[in-house]
Coordinates of C-alpha atoms in Angstrom, one line a residue:
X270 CA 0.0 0.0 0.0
X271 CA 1.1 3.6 -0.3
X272 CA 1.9 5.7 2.1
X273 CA 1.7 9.0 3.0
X274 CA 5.6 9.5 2.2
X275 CA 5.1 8.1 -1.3
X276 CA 3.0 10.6 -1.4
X277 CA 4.7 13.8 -0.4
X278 CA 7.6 12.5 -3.2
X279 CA 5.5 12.5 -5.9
X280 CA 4.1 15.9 -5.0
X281 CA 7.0 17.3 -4.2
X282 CA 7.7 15.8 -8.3
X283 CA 4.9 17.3 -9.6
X284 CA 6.0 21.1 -8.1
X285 CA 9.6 20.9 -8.5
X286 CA 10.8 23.0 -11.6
X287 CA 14.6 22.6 -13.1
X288 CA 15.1 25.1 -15.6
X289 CA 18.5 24.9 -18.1
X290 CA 21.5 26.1 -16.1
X291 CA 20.5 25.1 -13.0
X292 CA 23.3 22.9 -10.9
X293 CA 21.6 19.8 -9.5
X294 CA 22.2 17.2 -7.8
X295 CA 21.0 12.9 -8.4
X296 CA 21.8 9.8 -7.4
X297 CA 23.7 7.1 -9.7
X298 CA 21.0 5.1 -11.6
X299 CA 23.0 3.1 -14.5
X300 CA 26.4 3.0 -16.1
X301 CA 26.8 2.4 -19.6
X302 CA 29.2 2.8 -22.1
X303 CA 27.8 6.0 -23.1
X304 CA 25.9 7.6 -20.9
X305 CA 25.5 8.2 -17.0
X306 CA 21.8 8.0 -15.7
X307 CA 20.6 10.0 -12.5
X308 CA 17.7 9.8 -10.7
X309 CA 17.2 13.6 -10.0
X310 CA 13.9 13.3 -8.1
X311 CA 11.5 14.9 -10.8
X312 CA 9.1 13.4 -12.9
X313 CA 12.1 13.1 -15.7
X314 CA 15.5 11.2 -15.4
X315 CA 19.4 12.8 -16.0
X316 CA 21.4 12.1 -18.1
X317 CA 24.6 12.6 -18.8
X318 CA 26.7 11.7 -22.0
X319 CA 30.4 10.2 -21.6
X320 CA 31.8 12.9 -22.8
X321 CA 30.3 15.3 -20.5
X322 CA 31.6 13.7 -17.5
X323 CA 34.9 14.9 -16.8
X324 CA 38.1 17.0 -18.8
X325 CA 40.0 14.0 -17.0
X326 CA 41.3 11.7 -20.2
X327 CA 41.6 9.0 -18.2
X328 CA 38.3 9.4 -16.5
X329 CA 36.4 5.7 -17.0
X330 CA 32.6 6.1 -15.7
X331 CA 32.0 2.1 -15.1
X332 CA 35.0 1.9 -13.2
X333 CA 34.5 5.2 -10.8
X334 CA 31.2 5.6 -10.7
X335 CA 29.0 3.0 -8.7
X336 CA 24.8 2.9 -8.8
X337 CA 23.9 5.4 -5.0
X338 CA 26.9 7.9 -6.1
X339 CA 25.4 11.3 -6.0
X340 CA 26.4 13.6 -8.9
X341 CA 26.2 17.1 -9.2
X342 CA 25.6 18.5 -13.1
X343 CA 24.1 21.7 -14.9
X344 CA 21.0 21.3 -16.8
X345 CA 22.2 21.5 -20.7
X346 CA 18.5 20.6 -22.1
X347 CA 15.0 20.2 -20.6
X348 CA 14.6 17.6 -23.2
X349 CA 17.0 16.1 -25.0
X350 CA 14.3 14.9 -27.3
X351 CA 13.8 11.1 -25.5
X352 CA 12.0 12.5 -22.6
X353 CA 15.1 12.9 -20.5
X354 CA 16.9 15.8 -18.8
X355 CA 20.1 16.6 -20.4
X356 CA 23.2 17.6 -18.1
X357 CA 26.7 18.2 -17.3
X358 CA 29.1 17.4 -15.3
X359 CA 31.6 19.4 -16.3
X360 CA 29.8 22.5 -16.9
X361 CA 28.9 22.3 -13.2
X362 CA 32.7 21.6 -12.3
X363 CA 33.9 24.8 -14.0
X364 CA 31.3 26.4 -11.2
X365 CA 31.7 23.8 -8.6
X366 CA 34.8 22.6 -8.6
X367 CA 37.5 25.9 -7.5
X368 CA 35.2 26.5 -4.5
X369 CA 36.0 23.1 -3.7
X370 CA 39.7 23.5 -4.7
X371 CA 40.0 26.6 -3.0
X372 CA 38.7 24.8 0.4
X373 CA 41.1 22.6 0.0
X374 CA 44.1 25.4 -1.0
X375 CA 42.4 27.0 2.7
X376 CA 42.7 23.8 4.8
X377 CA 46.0 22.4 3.1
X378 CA 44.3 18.7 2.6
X379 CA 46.3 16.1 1.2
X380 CA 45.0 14.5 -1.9
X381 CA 46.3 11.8 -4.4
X382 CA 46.3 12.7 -7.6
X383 CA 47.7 10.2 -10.9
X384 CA 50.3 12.2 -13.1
X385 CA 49.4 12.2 -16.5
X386 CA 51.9 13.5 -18.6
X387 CA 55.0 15.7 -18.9
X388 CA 55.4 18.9 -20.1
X389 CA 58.2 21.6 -20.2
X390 CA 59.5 22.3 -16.3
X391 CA 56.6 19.7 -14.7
X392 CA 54.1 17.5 -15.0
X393 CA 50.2 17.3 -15.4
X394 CA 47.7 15.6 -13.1
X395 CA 43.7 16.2 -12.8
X396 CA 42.0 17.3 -9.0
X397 CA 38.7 17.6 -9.4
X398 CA 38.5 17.1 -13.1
X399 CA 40.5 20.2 -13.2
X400 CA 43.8 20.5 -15.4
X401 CA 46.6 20.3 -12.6
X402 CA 50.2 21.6 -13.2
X403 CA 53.1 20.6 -11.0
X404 CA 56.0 22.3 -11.5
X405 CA 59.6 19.6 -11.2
X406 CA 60.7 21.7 -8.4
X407 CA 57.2 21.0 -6.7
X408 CA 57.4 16.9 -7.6
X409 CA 59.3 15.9 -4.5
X410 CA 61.1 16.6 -1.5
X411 CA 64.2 15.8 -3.4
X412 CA 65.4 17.3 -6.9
X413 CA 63.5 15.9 -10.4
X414 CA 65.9 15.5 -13.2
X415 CA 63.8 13.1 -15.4
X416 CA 59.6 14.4 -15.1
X417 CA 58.9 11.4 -18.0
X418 CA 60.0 9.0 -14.8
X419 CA 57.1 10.3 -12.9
X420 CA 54.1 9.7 -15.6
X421 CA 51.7 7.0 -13.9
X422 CA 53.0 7.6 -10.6
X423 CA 50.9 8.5 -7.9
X424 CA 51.9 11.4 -6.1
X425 CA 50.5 12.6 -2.4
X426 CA 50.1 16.6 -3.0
X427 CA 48.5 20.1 -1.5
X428 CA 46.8 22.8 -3.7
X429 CA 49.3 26.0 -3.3
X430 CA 47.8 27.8 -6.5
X431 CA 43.6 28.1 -7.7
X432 CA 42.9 31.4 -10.1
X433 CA 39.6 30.0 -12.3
X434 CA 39.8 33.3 -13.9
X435 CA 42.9 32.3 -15.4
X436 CA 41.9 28.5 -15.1
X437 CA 45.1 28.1 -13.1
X438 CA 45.2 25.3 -10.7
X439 CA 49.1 24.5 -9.4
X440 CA 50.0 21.0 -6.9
X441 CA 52.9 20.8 -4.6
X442 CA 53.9 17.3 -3.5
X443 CA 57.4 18.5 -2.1
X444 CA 55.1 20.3 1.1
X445 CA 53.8 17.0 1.5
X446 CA 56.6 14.8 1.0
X447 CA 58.8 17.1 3.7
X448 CA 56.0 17.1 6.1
X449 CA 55.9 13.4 6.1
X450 CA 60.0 13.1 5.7
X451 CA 59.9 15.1 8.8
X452 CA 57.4 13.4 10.9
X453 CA 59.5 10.3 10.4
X454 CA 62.5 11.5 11.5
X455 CA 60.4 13.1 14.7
X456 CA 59.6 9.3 15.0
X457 CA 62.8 8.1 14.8
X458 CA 64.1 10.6 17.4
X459 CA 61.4 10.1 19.8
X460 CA 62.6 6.2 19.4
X461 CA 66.1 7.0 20.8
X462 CA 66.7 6.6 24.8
X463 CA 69.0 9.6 26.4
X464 CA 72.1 7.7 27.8
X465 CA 72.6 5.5 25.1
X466 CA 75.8 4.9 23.5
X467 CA 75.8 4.5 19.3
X468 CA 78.0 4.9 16.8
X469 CA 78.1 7.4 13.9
X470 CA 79.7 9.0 11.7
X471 CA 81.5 13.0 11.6
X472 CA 79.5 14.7 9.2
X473 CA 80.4 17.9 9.1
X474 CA 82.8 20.0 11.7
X475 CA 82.3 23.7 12.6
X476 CA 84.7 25.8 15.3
X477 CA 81.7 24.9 17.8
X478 CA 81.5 21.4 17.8
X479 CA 81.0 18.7 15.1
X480 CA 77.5 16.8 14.0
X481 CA 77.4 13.4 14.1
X482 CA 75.3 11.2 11.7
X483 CA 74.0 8.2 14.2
X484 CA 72.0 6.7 11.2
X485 CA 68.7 6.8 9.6
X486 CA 69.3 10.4 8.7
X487 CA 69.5 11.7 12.3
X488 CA 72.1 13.7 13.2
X489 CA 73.0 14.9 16.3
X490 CA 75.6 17.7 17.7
X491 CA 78.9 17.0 19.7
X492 CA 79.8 20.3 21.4
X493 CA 83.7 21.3 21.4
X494 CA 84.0 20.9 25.2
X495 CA 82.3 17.3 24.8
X496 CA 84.8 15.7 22.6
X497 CA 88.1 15.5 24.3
X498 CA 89.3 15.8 28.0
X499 CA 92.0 18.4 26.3
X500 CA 90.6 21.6 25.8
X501 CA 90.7 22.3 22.6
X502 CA 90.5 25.2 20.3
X503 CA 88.9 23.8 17.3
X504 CA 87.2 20.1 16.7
X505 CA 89.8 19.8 13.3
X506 CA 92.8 19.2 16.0
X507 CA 91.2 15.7 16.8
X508 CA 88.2 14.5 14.0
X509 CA 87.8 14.6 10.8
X510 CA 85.0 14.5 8.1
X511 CA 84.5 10.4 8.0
X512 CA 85.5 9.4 11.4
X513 CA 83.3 6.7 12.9
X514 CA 83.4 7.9 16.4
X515 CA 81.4 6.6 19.5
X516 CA 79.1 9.0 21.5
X517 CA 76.6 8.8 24.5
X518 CA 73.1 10.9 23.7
X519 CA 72.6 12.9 26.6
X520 CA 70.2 15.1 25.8
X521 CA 67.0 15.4 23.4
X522 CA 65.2 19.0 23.4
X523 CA 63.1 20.4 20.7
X524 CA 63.9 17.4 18.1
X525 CA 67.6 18.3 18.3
X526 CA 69.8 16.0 19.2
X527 CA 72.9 16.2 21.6
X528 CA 75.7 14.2 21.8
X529 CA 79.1 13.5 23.4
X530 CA 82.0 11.4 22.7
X531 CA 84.0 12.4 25.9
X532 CA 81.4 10.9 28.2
X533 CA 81.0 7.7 25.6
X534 CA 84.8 7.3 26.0
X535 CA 84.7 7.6 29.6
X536 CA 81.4 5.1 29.8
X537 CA 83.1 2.7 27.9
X538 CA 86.7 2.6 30.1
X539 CA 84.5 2.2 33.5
X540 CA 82.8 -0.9 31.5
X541 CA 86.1 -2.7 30.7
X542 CA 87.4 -1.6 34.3
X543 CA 84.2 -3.4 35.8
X544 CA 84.9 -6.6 33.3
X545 CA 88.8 -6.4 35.1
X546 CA 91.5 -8.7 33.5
X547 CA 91.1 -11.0 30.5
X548 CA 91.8 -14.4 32.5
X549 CA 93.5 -16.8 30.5
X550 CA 94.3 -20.9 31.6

């Protein structure tokens, strides 16, 4: 039997007017090879043609889209001459879409986007069935010789440029791939215990002190006055760029790491001290 809710649909049908231009809104129908169907809750079906879907290439409807999906699309045609409403996605993207990108530029979200091709200083992907350009130095945290390497790839990015006046819409994966490059190493540090003794390697030397690599890209510094019992003038007089030195962490503040390879020295004596004499029969 019907109900009263049946009811109030089909009146709300029968009063409901969509005039061409308008941006609406309907839920996934049917999928075909060349055409989209939406049930926009009017008296007449959507539809929308393949090639109306997205500016995307490698957009494929029967793969993406799913029968409940809601789609939003401008009205092209009252009747496209079957009975049906005629729409558009991308009409309604060029509208929709950089308020959405612009949110997203606001709130710094990370997306996924597919790179497409390359093209002189970058590459091409598509957010929001929007032509994206990313330019090489934007690609990654580290420098990109080769962008044709890159086609295919996915690529973890934030929007750092929307102008639709211009239809300008510019990607930066390097933000992304530094934040997340830094939040491991955060990790990492956080995983290390003050009092510790490791071994690493001098990586650079300055007239305060020398930094020591202790391994997965942490680095720590040794102050001047914690390297040698001598007091010394500069760190040159007794390491090098190279030396594999041992040192005792004895302090972690703000991330940064500090180190000493007087107090590993002096750690390591009082342990063979404690061991005492090599017995031998």
């Amino acid at each position: 039997m019907e109900s009263m809710k049946d009811y109030e649909k089909e009146l709300e049908r029968s009063f409901r007017t969509i005039n061409e231009g308008d941006i609406v809104s309907g839920a996934v129908v049917a999928v075909t090879d060349e055409e989209v169907t939406l049930d926009l809750n009017y008296y007449a079906p959507g539809i929308i043609k393949i090639e109306n879907l997205s500016n995307d290439p490698d957009f494929h409807a029967k793969e993406e889209l799913q029968p409940g999906d809601i789609i939003e699309a401008t009205v092209v045609r009252t009747d496209d001459g079957h009975g049906n409403i005629e729409l558009s996605k991308k009409e309604a993207n060029e509208v929709l879409a950089w308020d959405k990108l612009r949110e997203m530029m606001e709130q710094q979200t990370v997306v996924t986007v597919r790179i497409k091709e390359s093209v002189p200083s970058g590459v091409v992907a598509f957010l929001e069935g929007i032509r994206a350009f990313i330019p090489a130095s934007q690609l990654s945290a580290d420098y990109v010789e080769d962008t044709d390497a890159w086609i295919g790839k996915d690529v973890r990015v934030v929007v750092i440029t929307v102008d639709p006046e211009k239809n300008k819409l510019v990607l930066s994966g390097k933000v992304v791939a530094r934040q997340e490059r830094e939040e491991e190493r955060n990790h990492r540090i956080a995983m290390l215990v003050p009092g510790s003794v490791v071994e690493g390697t001098v990586e650079s030397i300055m007239p305060y002190g020398a930094f020591i690599n202790i391994g997965n890209g942490i680095s720590g510094l040794v102050h001047i006055s914690q390297i040698s019992d001598r007091r010394l003038k500069h760190p040159s007089q007794v390491l090098k760029e190279g030396d594999k030195v041992k040192v005792k962490i004895i302090k972690i503040e703000n991330n940064k790491i500090s180190l000493s390879i007087r107090e590993a020295a002096e750690l390591t004596s009082r342990e063979v001290e404690e061991e005492g004499p090599a017995e031998y029969e």
